mmCIF file of C-alpha atoms in Angstrom:
data_model
loop_
_atom_site.group_PDB
_atom_site.id
_atom_site.type_symbol
_atom_site.label_atom_id
_atom_site.label_comp_id
_atom_site.label_asym_id
_atom_site.label_seq_id
_atom_site.Cartn_x
_atom_site.Cartn_y
_atom_site.Cartn_z
ATOM 1 C CA ALA A 1444 46.109 -69.276 69.579
ATOM 2 C CA ALA A 1445 42.871 -67.486 70.501
ATOM 3 C CA VAL A 1446 43.535 -64.693 67.982
ATOM 4 C CA SER A 1447 44.350 -67.157 65.193
ATOM 5 C CA LYS A 1448 41.190 -69.133 65.980
ATOM 6 C CA GLN A 1449 39.044 -65.974 65.943
ATOM 7 C CA ALA A 1450 40.664 -64.733 62.702
ATOM 8 C CA GLY A 1451 40.384 -68.116 60.997
ATOM 9 C CA VAL A 1452 44.031 -67.940 59.917
ATOM 10 C CA THR A 1453 47.391 -68.445 61.618
ATOM 11 C CA ILE A 1454 48.651 -65.136 63.034
ATOM 12 C CA ASP A 1455 52.445 -64.890 63.339
ATOM 13 C CA MET A 1456 53.474 -63.965 66.902
ATOM 14 C CA ARG A 1457 56.115 -61.579 65.485
ATOM 15 C CA ARG A 1458 53.322 -59.156 64.561
ATOM 16 C CA PHE A 1459 52.726 -58.181 68.189
ATOM 17 C CA ARG A 1460 56.092 -56.782 69.342
ATOM 18 C CA ALA A 1461 55.449 -58.312 72.754
ATOM 19 C CA ASN A 1462 57.483 -57.288 75.779
ATOM 20 C CA ILE A 1463 56.500 -60.424 77.669
ATOM 21 C CA VAL A 1464 54.965 -63.603 76.271
ATOM 22 C CA MET A 1465 53.228 -65.801 78.841
ATOM 23 C CA LYS A 1466 52.508 -69.472 78.351
ATOM 24 C CA THR A 1467 49.880 -70.335 80.969
ATOM 25 C CA SER A 1468 46.709 -72.286 81.496
ATOM 26 C CA ILE A 1469 44.623 -69.129 82.087
ATOM 27 C CA PRO A 1470 42.071 -68.146 79.402
ATOM 28 C CA ALA A 1471 43.143 -65.782 76.622
ATOM 29 C CA PHE A 1472 43.162 -62.099 77.647
ATOM 30 C CA GLN A 1473 42.657 -62.911 81.349
ATOM 31 C CA GLU A 1474 45.785 -60.832 82.001
ATOM 32 C CA ASP A 1475 43.759 -57.738 81.039
ATOM 33 C CA GLU A 1476 41.799 -58.191 84.289
ATOM 34 C CA MET A 1477 44.832 -58.699 86.538
ATOM 35 C CA ALA A 1478 46.006 -55.805 88.709
ATOM 36 C CA GLU A 1479 49.513 -57.279 88.931
ATOM 37 C CA ILE A 1480 51.561 -59.994 87.293
ATOM 38 C CA LYS A 1481 54.320 -61.458 89.454
ATOM 39 C CA ILE A 1482 57.284 -63.387 88.112
ATOM 40 C CA GLY A 1483 59.309 -65.038 90.842
ATOM 41 C CA GLU A 1484 59.739 -63.229 94.154
ATOM 42 C CA HIS A 1485 60.911 -59.799 93.004
ATOM 43 C CA ALA A 1486 59.464 -58.950 89.585
ATOM 44 C CA VAL A 1487 56.041 -57.290 89.793
ATOM 45 C CA PHE A 1488 54.358 -55.738 86.768
ATOM 46 C CA ARG A 1489 51.345 -53.520 87.402
ATOM 47 C CA ASN A 1490 48.601 -53.434 84.830
ATOM 48 C CA LEU A 1491 47.859 -49.700 84.605
ATOM 49 C CA LYS A 1492 45.696 -49.587 81.491
ATOM 50 C CA ILE A 1493 44.920 -51.482 78.322
ATOM 51 C CA CYS A 1494 46.778 -50.026 75.366
ATOM 52 C CA SER A 1495 45.034 -48.998 72.186
ATOM 53 C CA ARG A 1496 45.581 -51.108 69.108
ATOM 54 C CA CYS A 1497 48.071 -49.744 66.606
ATOM 55 C CA LYS A 1498 48.571 -50.589 62.942
ATOM 56 C CA VAL A 1499 51.736 -52.668 63.450
ATOM 57 C CA PRO A 1500 50.043 -56.074 63.985
ATOM 58 C CA ARG A 1501 48.380 -55.693 60.566
ATOM 59 C CA LEU A 1502 51.818 -55.509 58.916
ATOM 60 C CA SER A 1503 53.514 -58.661 57.663
ATOM 61 C CA PRO A 1504 56.770 -59.358 59.514
ATOM 62 C CA GLU A 1505 58.070 -60.803 56.232
ATOM 63 C CA ASP A 1506 57.621 -57.871 53.854
ATOM 64 C CA GLY A 1507 55.809 -55.039 55.680
ATOM 65 C CA THR A 1508 52.651 -55.249 53.584
ATOM 66 C CA GLU A 1509 49.374 -54.501 55.353
ATOM 67 C CA ASP A 1510 46.793 -57.263 55.796
ATOM 68 C CA LYS A 1511 43.889 -56.143 53.613
ATOM 69 C CA ASP A 1512 41.163 -57.764 55.752
ATOM 70 C CA GLY A 1513 42.344 -55.971 58.903
ATOM 71 C CA GLN A 1514 43.643 -59.037 60.719
ATOM 72 C CA PRO A 1515 44.629 -59.545 63.454
ATOM 73 C CA THR A 1516 43.165 -56.235 64.652
ATOM 74 C CA LYS A 1517 39.619 -57.298 63.759
ATOM 75 C CA ALA A 1518 39.997 -60.590 65.654
ATOM 76 C CA LEU A 1519 41.443 -58.778 68.682
ATOM 77 C CA GLN A 1520 38.524 -56.339 68.740
ATOM 78 C CA ASP A 1521 36.052 -59.225 68.503
ATOM 79 C CA LEU A 1522 37.759 -61.027 71.408
ATOM 80 C CA ASN A 1523 37.896 -57.959 73.649
#
């Protein structure tokens, strides 16, 4: 939601190839500051480094065309 708001258009979640999608009450991108993310009692994910942004989110999941205005990469850079 934060990326769509920053971009001024709806950004399809399929663009991000997410491994884990969290629905929480914490602010957008707060997970970037967390050393660990725990799910239940046994699953612990360590946040080692922030990954660089690749071209994939700029590609339409419908037809593979690239977004000409650089979204959502531009919105992500503005938010971070």
